[in-house]
Structures are given as structure tokens and as C-alpha cells.
Short mmCIF file of C-alpha atoms and ligand atoms in Angstrom, two decimals:
data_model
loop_
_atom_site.label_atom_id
_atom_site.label_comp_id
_atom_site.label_asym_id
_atom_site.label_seq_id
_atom_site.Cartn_x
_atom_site.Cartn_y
_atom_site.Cartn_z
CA UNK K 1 -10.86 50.68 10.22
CA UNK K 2 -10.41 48.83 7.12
CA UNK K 3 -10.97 50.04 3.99
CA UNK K 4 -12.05 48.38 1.12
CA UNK K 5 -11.94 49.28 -3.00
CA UNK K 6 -14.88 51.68 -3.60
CA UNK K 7 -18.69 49.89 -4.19
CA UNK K 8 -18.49 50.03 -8.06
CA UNK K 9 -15.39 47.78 -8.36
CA UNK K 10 -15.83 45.29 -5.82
CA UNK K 11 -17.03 43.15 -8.62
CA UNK K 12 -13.28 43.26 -10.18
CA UNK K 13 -11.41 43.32 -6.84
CA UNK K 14 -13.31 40.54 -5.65
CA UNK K 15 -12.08 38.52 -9.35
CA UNK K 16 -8.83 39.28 -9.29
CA UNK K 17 -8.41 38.09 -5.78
CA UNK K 18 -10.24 34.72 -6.89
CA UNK K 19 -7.20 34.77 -10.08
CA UNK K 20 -4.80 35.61 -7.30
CA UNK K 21 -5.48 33.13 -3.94
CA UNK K 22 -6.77 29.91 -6.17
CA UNK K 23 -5.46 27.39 -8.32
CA UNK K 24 -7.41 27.82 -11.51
CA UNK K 25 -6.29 28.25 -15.03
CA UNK K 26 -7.57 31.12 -16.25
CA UNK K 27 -4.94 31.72 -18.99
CA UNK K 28 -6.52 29.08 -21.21
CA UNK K 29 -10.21 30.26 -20.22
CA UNK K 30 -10.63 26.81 -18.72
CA UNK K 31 -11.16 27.26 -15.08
CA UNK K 32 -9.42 23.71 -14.28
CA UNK K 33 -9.12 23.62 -10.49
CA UNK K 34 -12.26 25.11 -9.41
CA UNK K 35 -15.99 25.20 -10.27
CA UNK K 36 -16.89 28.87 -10.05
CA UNK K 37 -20.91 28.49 -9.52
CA UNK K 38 -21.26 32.01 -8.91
CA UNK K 39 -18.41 34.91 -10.26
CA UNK K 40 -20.06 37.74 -8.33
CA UNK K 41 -20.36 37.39 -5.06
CA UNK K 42 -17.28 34.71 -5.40
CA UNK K 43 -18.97 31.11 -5.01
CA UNK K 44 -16.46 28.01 -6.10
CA UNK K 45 -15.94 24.92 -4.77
CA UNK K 46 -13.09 22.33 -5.66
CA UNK K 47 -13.49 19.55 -8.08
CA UNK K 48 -14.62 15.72 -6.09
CA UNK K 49 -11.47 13.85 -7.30
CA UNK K 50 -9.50 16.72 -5.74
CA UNK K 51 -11.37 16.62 -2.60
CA UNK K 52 -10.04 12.91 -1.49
CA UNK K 53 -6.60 13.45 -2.82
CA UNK K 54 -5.27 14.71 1.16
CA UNK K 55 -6.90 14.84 4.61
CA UNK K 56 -6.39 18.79 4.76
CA UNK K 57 -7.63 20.84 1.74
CA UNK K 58 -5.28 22.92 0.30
CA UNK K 59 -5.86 26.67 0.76
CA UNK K 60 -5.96 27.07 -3.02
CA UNK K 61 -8.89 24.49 -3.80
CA UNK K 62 -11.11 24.88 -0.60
CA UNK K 63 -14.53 26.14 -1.36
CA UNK K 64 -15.34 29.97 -1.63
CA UNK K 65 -19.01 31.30 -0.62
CA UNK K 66 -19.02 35.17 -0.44
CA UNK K 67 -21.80 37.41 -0.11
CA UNK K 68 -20.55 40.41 -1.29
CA UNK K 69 -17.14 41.81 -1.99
CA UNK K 70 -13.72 41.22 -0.19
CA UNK K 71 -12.92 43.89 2.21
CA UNK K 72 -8.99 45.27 2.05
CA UNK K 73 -7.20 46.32 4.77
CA UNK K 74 -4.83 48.60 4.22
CA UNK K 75 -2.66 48.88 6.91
CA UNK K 76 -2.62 45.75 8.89
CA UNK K 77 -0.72 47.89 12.08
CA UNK K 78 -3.97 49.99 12.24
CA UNK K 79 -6.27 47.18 12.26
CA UNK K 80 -8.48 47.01 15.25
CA UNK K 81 -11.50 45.33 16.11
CA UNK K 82 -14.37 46.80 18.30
CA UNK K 83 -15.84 44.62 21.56
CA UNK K 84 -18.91 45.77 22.94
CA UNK K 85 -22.08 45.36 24.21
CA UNK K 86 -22.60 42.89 27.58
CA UNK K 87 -18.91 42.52 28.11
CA UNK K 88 -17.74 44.26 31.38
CA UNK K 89 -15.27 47.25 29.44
CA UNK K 90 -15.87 47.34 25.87
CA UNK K 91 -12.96 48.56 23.76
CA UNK K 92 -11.04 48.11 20.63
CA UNK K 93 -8.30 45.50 20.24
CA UNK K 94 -5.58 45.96 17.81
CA UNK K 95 -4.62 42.88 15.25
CA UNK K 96 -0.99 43.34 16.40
CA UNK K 97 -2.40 42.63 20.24
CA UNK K 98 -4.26 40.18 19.36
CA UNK K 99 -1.28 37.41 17.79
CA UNK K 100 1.10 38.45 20.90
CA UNK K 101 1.60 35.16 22.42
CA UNK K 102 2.33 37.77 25.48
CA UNK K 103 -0.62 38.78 25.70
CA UNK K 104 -3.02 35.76 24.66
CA UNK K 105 -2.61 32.07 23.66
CA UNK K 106 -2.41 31.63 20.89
CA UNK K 107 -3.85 27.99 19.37
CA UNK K 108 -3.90 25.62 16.25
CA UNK K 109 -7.07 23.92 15.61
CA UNK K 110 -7.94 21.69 12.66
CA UNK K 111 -11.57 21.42 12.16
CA UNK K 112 -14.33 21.03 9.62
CA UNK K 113 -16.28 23.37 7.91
CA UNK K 114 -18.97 23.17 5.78
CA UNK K 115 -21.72 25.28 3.89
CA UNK K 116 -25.15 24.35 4.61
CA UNK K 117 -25.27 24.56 0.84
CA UNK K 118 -23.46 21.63 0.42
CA UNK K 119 -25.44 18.83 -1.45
CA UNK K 120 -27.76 21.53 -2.68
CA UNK K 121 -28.25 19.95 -6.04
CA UNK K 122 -29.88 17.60 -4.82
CA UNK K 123 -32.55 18.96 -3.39
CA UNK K 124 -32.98 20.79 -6.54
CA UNK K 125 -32.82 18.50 -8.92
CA UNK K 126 -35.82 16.36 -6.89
CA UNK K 127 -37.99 19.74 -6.36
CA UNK K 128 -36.77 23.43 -6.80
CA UNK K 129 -36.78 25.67 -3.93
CA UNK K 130 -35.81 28.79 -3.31
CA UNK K 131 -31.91 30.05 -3.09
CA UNK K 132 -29.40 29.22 -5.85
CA UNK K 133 -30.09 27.49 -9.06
CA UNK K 134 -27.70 24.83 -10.71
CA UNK K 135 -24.78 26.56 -12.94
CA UNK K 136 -23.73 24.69 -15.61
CA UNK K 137 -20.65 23.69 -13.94
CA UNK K 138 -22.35 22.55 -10.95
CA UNK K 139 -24.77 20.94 -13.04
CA UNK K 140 -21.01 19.07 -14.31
CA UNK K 141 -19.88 18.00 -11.86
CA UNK K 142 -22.64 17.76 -9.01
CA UNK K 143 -20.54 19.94 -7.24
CA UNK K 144 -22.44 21.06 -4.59
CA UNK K 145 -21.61 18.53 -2.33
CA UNK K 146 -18.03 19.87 -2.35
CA UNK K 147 -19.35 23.28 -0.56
CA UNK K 148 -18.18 21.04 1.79
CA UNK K 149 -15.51 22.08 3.23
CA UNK K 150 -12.05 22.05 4.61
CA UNK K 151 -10.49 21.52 7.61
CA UNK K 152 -10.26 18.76 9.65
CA UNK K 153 -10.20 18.18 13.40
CA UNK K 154 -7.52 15.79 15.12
CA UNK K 155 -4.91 16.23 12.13
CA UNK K 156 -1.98 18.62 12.35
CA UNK K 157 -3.03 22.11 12.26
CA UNK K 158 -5.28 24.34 9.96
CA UNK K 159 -5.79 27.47 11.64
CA UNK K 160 -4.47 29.58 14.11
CA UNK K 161 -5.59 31.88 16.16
CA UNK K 162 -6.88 32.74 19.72
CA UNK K 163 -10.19 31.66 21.28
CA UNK K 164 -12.75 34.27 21.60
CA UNK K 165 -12.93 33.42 25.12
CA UNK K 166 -10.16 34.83 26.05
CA UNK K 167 -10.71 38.08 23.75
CA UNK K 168 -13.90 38.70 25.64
CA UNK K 169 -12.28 37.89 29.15
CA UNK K 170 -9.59 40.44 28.63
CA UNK K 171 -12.34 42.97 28.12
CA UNK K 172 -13.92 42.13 32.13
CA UNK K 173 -16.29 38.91 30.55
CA UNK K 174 -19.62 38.89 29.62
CA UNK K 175 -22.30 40.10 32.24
CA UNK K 176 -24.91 37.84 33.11
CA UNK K 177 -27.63 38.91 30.77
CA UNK K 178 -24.76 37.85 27.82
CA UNK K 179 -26.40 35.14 25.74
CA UNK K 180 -25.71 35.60 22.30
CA UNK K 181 -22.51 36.36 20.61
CA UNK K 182 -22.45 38.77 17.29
CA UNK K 183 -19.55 39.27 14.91
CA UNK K 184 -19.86 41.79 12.34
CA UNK K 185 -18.14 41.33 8.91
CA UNK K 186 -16.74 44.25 6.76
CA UNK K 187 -17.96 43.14 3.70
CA UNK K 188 -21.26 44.57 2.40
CA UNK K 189 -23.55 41.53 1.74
CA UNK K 190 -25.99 42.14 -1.23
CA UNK K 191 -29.63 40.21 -1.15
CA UNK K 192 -32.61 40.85 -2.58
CA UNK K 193 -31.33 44.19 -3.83
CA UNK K 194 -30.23 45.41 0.04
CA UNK K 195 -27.17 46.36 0.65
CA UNK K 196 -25.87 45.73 4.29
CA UNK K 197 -22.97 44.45 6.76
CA UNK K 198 -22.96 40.89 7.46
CA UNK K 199 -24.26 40.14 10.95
CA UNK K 200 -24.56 36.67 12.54
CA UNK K 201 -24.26 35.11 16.19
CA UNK K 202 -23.76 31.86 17.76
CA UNK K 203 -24.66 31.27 21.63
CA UNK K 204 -22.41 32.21 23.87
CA UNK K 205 -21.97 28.79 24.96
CA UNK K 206 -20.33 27.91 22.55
CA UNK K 207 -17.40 30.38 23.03
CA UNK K 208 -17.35 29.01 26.67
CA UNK K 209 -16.85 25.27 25.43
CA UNK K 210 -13.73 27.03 23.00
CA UNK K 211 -15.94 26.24 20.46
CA UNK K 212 -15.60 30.06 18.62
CA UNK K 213 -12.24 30.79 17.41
CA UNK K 214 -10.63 34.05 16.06
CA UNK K 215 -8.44 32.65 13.32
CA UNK K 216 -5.98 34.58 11.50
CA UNK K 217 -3.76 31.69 9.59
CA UNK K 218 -4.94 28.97 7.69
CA UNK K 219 -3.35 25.94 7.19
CA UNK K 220 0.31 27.50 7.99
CA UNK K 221 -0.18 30.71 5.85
CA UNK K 222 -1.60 34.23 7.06
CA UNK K 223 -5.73 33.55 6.40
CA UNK K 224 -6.17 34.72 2.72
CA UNK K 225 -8.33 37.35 1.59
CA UNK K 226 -10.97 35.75 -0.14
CA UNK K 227 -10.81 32.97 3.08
CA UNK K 228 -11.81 36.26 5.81
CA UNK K 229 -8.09 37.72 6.09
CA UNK K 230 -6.47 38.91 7.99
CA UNK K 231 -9.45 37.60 10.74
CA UNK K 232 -11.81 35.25 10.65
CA UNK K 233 -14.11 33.32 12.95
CA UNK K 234 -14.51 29.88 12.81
CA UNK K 235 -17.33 27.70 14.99
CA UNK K 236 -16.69 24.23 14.26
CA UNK K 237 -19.60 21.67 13.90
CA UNK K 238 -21.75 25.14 13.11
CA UNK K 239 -23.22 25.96 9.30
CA UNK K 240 -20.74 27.99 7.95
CA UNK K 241 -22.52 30.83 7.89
CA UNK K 242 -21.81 31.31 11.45
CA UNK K 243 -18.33 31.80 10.52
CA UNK K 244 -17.62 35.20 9.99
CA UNK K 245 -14.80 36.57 7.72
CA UNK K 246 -13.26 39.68 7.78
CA UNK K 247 -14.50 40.59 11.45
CA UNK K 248 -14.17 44.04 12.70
CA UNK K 249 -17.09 44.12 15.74
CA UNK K 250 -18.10 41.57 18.20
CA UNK K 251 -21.02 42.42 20.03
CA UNK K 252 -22.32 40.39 23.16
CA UNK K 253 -26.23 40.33 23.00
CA UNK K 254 -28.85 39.23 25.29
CA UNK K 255 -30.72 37.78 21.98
CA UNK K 256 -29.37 36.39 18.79
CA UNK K 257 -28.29 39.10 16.35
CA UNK K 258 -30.82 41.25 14.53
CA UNK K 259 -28.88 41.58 11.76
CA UNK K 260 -30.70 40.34 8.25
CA UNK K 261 -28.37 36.93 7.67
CA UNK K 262 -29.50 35.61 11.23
CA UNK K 263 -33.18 36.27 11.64
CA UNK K 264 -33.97 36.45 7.95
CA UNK K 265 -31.26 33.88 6.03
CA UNK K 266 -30.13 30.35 7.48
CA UNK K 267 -33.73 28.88 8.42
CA UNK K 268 -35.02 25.78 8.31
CA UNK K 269 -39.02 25.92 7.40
CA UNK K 270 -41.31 22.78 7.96
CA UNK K 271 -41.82 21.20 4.46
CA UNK K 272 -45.41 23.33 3.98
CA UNK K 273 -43.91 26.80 4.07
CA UNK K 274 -43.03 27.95 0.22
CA UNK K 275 -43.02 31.21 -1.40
CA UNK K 276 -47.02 31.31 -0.98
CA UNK K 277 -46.61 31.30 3.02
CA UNK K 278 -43.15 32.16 4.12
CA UNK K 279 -42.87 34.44 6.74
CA UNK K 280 -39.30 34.15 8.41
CA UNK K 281 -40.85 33.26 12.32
CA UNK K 282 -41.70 29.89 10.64
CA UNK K 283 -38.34 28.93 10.50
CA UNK K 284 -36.21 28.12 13.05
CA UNK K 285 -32.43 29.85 12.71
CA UNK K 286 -29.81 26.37 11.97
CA UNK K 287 -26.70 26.49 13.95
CA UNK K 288 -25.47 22.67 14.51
CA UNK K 289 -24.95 20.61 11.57
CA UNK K 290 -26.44 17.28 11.20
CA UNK K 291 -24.30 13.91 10.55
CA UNK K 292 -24.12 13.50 6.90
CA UNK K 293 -21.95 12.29 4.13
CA UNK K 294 -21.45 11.81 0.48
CA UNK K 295 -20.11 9.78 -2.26
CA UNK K 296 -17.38 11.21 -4.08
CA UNK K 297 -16.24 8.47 -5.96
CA UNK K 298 -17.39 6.94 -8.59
CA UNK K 299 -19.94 9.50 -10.03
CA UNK K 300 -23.45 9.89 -11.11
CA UNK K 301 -24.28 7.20 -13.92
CA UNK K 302 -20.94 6.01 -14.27
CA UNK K 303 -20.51 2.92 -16.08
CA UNK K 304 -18.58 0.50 -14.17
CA UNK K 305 -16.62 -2.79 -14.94
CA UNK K 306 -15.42 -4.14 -12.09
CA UNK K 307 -14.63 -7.65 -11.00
CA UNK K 308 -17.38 -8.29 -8.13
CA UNK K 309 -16.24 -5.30 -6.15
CA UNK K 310 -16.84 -1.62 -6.62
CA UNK K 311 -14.56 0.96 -5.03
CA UNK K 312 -16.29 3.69 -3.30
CA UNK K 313 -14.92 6.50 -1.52
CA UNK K 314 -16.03 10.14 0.34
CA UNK K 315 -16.26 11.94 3.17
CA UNK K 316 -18.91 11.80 6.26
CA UNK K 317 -18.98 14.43 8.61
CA UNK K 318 -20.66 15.60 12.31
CA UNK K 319 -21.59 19.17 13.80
CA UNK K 320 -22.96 19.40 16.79
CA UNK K 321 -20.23 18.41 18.83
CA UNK K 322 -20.81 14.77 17.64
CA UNK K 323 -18.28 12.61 15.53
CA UNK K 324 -18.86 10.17 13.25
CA UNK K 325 -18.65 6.53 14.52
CA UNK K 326 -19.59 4.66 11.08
CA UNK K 327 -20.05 5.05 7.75
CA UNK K 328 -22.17 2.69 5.64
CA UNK K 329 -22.76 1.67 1.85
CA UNK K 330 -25.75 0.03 0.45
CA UNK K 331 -26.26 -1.63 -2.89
CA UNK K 332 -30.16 -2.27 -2.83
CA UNK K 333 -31.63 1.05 -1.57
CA UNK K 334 -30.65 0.81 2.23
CA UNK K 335 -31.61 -2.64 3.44
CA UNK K 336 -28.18 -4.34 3.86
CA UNK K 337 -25.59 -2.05 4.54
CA UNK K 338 -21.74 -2.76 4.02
CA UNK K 339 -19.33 -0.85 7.00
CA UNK K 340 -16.52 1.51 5.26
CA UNK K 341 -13.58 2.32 6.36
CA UNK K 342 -13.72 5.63 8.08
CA UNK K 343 -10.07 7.46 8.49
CA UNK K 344 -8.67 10.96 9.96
CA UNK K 345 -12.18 12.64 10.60
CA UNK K 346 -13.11 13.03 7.03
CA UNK K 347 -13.14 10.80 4.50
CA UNK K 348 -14.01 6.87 4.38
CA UNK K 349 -13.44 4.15 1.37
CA UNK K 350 -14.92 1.21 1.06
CA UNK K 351 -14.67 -2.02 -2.10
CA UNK K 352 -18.16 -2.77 -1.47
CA UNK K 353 -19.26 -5.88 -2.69
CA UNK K 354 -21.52 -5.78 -6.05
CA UNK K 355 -22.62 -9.43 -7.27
CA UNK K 356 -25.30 -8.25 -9.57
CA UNK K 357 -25.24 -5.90 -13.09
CA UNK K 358 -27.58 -3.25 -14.29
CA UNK K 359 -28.47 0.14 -12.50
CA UNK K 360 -27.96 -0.27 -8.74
CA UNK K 361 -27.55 2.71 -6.45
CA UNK K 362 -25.08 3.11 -4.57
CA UNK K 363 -26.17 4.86 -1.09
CA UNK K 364 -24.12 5.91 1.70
CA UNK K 365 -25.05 6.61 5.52
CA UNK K 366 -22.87 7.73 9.04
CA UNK K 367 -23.46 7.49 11.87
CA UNK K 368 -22.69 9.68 14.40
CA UNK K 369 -21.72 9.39 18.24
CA UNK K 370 -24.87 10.21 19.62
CA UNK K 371 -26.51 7.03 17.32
CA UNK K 372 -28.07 9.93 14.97
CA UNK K 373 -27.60 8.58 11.10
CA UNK K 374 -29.30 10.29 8.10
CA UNK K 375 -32.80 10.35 6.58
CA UNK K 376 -33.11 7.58 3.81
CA UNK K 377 -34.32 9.96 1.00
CA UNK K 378 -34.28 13.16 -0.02
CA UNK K 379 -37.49 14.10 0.05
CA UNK K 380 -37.19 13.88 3.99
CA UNK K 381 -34.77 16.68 3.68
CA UNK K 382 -35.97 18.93 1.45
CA UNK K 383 -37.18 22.51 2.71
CA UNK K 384 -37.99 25.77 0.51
CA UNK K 385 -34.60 27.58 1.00
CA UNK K 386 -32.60 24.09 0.26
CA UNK K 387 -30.57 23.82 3.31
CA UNK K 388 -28.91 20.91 4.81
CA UNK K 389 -29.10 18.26 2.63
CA UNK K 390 -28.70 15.27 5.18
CA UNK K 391 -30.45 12.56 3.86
CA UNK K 392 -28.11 9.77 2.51
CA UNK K 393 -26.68 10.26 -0.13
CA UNK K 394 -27.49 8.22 -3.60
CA UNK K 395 -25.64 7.71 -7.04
CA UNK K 396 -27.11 5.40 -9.58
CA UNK K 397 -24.25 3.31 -11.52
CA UNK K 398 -24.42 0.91 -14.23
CA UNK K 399 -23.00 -2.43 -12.87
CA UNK K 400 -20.67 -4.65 -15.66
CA UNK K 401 -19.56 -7.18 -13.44
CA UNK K 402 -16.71 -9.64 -15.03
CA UNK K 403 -16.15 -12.08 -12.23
CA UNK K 404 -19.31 -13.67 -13.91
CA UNK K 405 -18.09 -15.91 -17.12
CA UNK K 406 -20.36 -14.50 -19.37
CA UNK K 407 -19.62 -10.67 -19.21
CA UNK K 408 -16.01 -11.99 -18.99
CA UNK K 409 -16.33 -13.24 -22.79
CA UNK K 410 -18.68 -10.42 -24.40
CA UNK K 411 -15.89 -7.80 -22.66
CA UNK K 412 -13.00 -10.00 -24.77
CA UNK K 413 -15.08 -10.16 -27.93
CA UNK K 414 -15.19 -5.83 -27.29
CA UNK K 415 -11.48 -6.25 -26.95
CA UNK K 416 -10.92 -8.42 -30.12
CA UNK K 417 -13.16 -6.10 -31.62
CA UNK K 418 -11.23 -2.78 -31.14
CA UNK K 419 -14.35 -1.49 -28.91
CA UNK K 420 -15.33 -0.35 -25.86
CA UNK K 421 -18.23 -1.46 -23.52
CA UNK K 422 -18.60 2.58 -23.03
CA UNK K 423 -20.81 4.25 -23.60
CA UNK K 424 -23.60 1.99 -22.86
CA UNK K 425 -26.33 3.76 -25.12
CA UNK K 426 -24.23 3.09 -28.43
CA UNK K 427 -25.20 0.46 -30.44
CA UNK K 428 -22.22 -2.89 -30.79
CA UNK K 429 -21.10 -4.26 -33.67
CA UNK K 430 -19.64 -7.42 -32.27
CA UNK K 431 -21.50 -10.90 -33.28
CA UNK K 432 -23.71 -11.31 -29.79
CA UNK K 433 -24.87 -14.63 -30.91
CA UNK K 434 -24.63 -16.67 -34.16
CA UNK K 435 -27.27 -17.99 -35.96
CA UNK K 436 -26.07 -21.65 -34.82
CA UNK K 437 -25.67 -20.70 -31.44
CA UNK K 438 -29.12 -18.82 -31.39
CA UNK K 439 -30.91 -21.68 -32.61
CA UNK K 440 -29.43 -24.60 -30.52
CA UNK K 441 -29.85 -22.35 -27.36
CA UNK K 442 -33.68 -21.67 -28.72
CA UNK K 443 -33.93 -25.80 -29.07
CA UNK K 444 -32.35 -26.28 -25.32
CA UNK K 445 -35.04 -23.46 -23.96
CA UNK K 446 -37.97 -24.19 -26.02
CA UNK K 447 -40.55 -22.09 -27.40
CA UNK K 448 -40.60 -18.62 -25.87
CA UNK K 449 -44.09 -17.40 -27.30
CA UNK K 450 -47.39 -19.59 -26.36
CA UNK K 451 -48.43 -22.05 -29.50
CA UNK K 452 -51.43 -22.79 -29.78
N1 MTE T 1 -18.26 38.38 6.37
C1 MTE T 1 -18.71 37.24 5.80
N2 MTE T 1 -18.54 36.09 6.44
C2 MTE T 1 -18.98 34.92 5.90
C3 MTE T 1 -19.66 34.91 4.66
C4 MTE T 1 -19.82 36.15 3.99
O1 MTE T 1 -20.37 36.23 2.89
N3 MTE T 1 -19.34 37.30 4.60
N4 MTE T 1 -20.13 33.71 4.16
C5 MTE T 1 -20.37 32.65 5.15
C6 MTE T 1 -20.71 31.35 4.59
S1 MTE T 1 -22.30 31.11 4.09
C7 MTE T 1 -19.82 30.30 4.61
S2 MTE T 1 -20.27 28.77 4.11
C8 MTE T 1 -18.40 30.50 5.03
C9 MTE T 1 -17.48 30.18 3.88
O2 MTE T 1 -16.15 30.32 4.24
P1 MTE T 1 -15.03 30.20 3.10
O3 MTE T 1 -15.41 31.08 1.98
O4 MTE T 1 -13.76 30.57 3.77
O5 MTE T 1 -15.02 28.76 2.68
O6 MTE T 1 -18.15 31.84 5.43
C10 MTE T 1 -19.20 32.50 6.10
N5 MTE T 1 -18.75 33.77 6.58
MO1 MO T 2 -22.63 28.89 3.54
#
């Protein structure tokens, strides 16, 4: 079985692996490529303007959400995995079995997969919950939208691997009373000062439909450690906490799994439930992910001159089986909504038109094939453990539009001037209005205060 560094330095191992597997600059103490939000257990997430740079997220920048330390195998020949319960002959299957193209088919599958952490800070920044706080880099960079992550369907490949389908078959199938299916991780998960394996299961069904995937290579490179190598699962359209790394035991269960991280993590409570009534039947365990999107460019309280047309651009996403169909900006809240571009199964753009100035918000929306979109605000998402942010997503900018002759001429004077419009809050120096020009304007208008 494998065998990982002993408990009191999985802290370490699990760093240098992070040094090791992702583009960061660690030399210089500025983490550049990556926004660790958590060092121990390993929780990054790339930066936004990295995130629409390609269609497929490079290995080294996709996001990282560990639980606990990063198993080593040792001896990859001596690998083997264990299949039991409601499958016909349980038995162990070696690694080196498993990628034989002799002896299964072996696949390439570009999907999606995303945390149902991802957009966290939101929710947290309208009401607190329980789960993970802000760091300060996440509190940067709004990064938690970026625990997005990765993969895409329908482009060229990302990982490969064998269906679990036809792991299970070459063990006799599943017997009828085979509903759920459990894979058990080798890490040791740490929560709420328990220590134990990390058990979760997704309905069999879903490894019928090819829908549950034993991946061992990730976009054209063996899977790397911190990722799940040397085997992962991966359940598209699924949270991806249903995607188990480092899997050593699939179990085929007539129930979902008992372990902790399915009947006790990964729940979605109705909005009364809090610390003062949670009890974990109240909660119902999330599999499928919603439609949802987000706006990646430009950021939060940006200050933007533009000339009538602001650039927007992000990614939108389905689970459930679903795909999105539309993506949609809006400049007043939600009531007129201008259709983006929508491209290769990820990310959209859009030059959405912006004829006024001041603090607008941007908001985005998708749609999804089964005509699902997203809740308006946030507060219709928001649930004590801060899961699934779906709601559309908003970003308040500062509008300086100079396709209107006025801003046109006070952005010159700046220019003239040796300043810069940016930032807003500082105090100009450049002549706004002369006295002349005050006073004829004031004659033309009239009196602005009541006489008399
Ligand atoms: N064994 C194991 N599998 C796991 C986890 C874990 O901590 N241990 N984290 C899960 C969660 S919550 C997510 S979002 C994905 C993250 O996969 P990634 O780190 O490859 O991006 O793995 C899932 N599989
Ligand atoms: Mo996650």
C-alpha cells in the first residue's frame, strides 16, 4: 500500500511539494503565481488574469484544496487499489493493470472542475458563516472565485485514465443492491481536531453514464502529487469534493458513504440553520453543481476610462450534466441584460455597452441548457457552511466615460497637467472652472439657492 512521510512532517512534505509541482516564486518570498489561502492543509488558487490567459489551465497554476497531507507512494509497481463491497468478486487491482490498454480502455477527457468553495468571499463578506475565513491574499485578490477550477470539456485532452465502469465490471459488476459508489483517499484529512481517511461517494449512476473517471495523467503529464497522483477520480459537473485524490479503495455501497466528509461536510442547510441549530440531517449532501459564473475582468472598484464600452471577460460554468447556453452582463442591477460571447466551454467576453459614469455594477448571469440561470443576489445563496455561491455575480466599477465631450476635455487638462484621473479619492489640482467661466455659466443657469 502506499506509504506516506510519517504524521509529524506532513506539514513540510506537503510544502515542499507545493515549491516543487507549482509556479510560484518563492525565492524572493513573493509567492507570484499563486494565492496560497491556506499553507497547511495546501489551499491555493491561481491569480484571475491568469485564469483567462488559455482554455486549459496549466498544471502549475490550477487551484489546490487539500485536506490533509499528500500521500507518497513509494513504489509505483506495488501500487494496488482494493474493490470491494457489492461488486460480484472483490479484489485488488494493480496501477500497472490498470493503464494496460490490453487490459482496459484507456480514455482522455477534458472536463471542468470546480470547488464548491469557489466564490466563497462573497458570501462572507455579505454575512460570515461557518468554514474558511478570508486570508489576506484572498482578501487581494477576491480569489475565491478562482477555486474554480480547471479542465475543460470538448477541448483536446486533460486527463487520462479509464472509466470506473469498466474497473468495477472487470471485478463481476455491481449486484443489484449497489447504489452508492465510495472511494477512499490515502491522505489523512484533519477537521475539527479528528484525524481520519477521506471518504466520499457519488451514485452509482453516475459511473454508469461514464460520468466517474479514474484519472492518472493530467493534461499530458503523469497526475501530480499535490493534484491526487499517481490516481485520482474525477466526476465532472460534481463539487469537487467528490473527486477523490490519491485513491486506494473503492467500495460499492447500498447507501452513500458513512465516512465523515459525506454525511458530515458538503451540505447545504436551509438559510435558518446556524451554529445555534445545526445538526448535519438538516442538510442535504450537494453533488451536482449549479450553473454559475463570474467576472474576472475588470476587478472590484476598478476605475475605468473607457470610450462608451467596457470590456468584460470570465468564465460561466454547468454541473449537472447541463451546459451553458448564454451568458449575460448587466449594467443597472439585472434589468437589461447584454448577451456575451461564450467560447470553448469556459470562458465568455463581452464590450458591454456603458453610456453613463459613476459607480455602476457590473453583473453577470448563464444560463444553462435546462433554462436554469442564477439567483440575482447573494443573499439568495448564502447558507451557514458558505457553499455554492451561485447567485450572479456583481463588481461595482467607477465609470469615466470619454466618448462624452466633457470628460474628453477634463481627461486632456489631467494630461496637460502631468496627472492622472487615478485614484479617484485624491484631490486635483487642475483649474476645473475659472472664475469667468463659473460666473457666466452661474448667469446662463440662474440662481441655484431660493431668494427671497
Ligand atoms: N483524498 C482527497 N481527495 C480530495 C480532497 C482531499 O482533501 N483529499 N479534496 C477535495 C476537494 S474539496 C476538491 S475541490 C478537489 C480539489 O482537487 P485539486 O486539488 O486537484 O484541484 O479534490 C477533492 N478530493
Ligand atoms: Mo472543494
Amino acid at each position: 500500500m502506499a506509504l506516506g512521510p510519517q504524521l509529524k512532517d506532513v506539514h513540510e512534505e506537503s510544502w515542499k511539494i507545493f515549491k516543487e509541482e507549482k509556479r510560484n516564486n518563492m525565492l524572493t518570498g513573493v509567492v507570484t503565481f499563486q494565492l496560497v489561502v491556506l499553507d497547511f492543509p495546501m489551499n491555493c488558487e491561481p491569480r484571475r488574469a491568469d485564469l483567462v490567459k488559455s482554455h486549459i489551465t496549466p498544471n502549475d497554476i490550477h487551484y489546490v484544496r487539500n485536506h490533509g497531507g499528500i500521500p507518497t507512494v513509494q513504489n509505483i509497481d506495488a501500487y494496488s487499489i482494493k474493490v470491494g463491497g457489492l461488486v460480484k468478486n472483490p479484489g485488488e487491482l494493480f496501477f500497472k493493470d490498470l493503464v494496460d490498454p490490453a487490459k482496459f480502455p484507456q480514455e482522455e477527457m477534458t472536463v471542468t472542475l470546480q470547488c464548491s468553495g469557489t466564490r466563497r468571499v462573497e458570501q462572507i463578506a455579505l454575512y460570515p458563516g461557518e468554514g474558511d475565513g478570508k486570508s489576506e491574499d484572498s482578501e487581494d485578490e477576491f480569489s475565491s472565485y478562482f477555486r474554480h477550477y480547471a479542465y475543460n470539456r470538448n477541448l483536446r485532452i486533460t486527463q487520462r485514465g479509464v472509466q470506473m465502469k469498466h474497473v468495477l465490471e472487470h471485478f463481476g459488476g455491481v449486484l443489484p443492491e449497489g447504489l452508492h459508489v465510495e472511494t477512499i483517499g490515502a491522505d489523512t484529512y484533519f477537521k475539527k481536531n479528528k484525524v481520519f481517511n477521506y471518504a466520499v461517494s457519488i451514485p452509482y449512476r453516475k459511473v454508469k453514464m461514464e460520468e466517474a473517471f479514474l484519472a492518472y495523467e493530467m493534461n499530458g503529464v503523469p497526475l501530480p502529487r499535490i493534484h491526487g497522483g499517481p490516481l485520482r477520480l474525477v466526476v465532472p459537473g460534481v463539487i469537487g469534493a467528490r473527486s477523490t485524490k490519491w485513491v486506494y479503495e473503492i467500495n460499492v455501497l447500498p447507501e452513500p458513504s458513512m465516512g465523515p466528509v459525506q454525511r458530515q461536510e458538503y451540505l447545504y442547510y436551509p438559510q435558518q440553520v446556524g451554529k445555534q441549530n445545526v445538526t448535519y440531517d438538516k442538510g442535504f449532501s450537494i453533488q451536482d453543481m449549479p450553473v454559475s459564473s463570474a467576472i474576472l475582468v475588470p476587478k472590484d472598484k476598478e476605475v475605468i476610462v473607457h470610450d462608451g464600452y467596457i470590456h468584460c471577460e470570465g468564465w460561466a460554468y454547468s454541473g449537472g450534466g447541463h451546459w451553458v447556453e448564454r451568458v449575460e452582463v448587466s449594467i443597472d442591477g439585472g434589468f437589461i441584460w447584454h448577451e456575451a460571447s461564450y467560447y470553448t466551454m469556459r470562458l465568455w467576453k463581452v464590450d458591454v455597452p456603458v453610456p453613463v459614469e459613476g459607480w455602476i455594477e457590473l453583473v453577470v448571469r448563464a444560463w444553462n441548457s435546462a433554462i436554469n440561470t442564477q439567483p440575482t443576489i447573494v443573499r439568495n445563496a448564502w447558507n451557514w457552511t458558505l457553499h455554492v455561491t451561485s447567485s450572479a455575480h456583481r463588481v461595482p466599477v467607477y465609470s469615466v466615460n470619454r466618448s462624452r465631450p466633457e470628460t474628453a476635455a477634463r481627461l486632456r487638462l489631467f494630461e496637460e497637467h502631468g496627472e492622472s484621473i487615478k485614484p479617484i479619492t485624491f484631490p486635483t489640482d487642475v483649474p476645473i472652472q475659472s472664475e469667468e467661466e463659473y460666473l457666466a455659466a452661474m448667469a446662463k443657469r440662474g440662481p441655484r439657492e431660493p431668494s427671497g
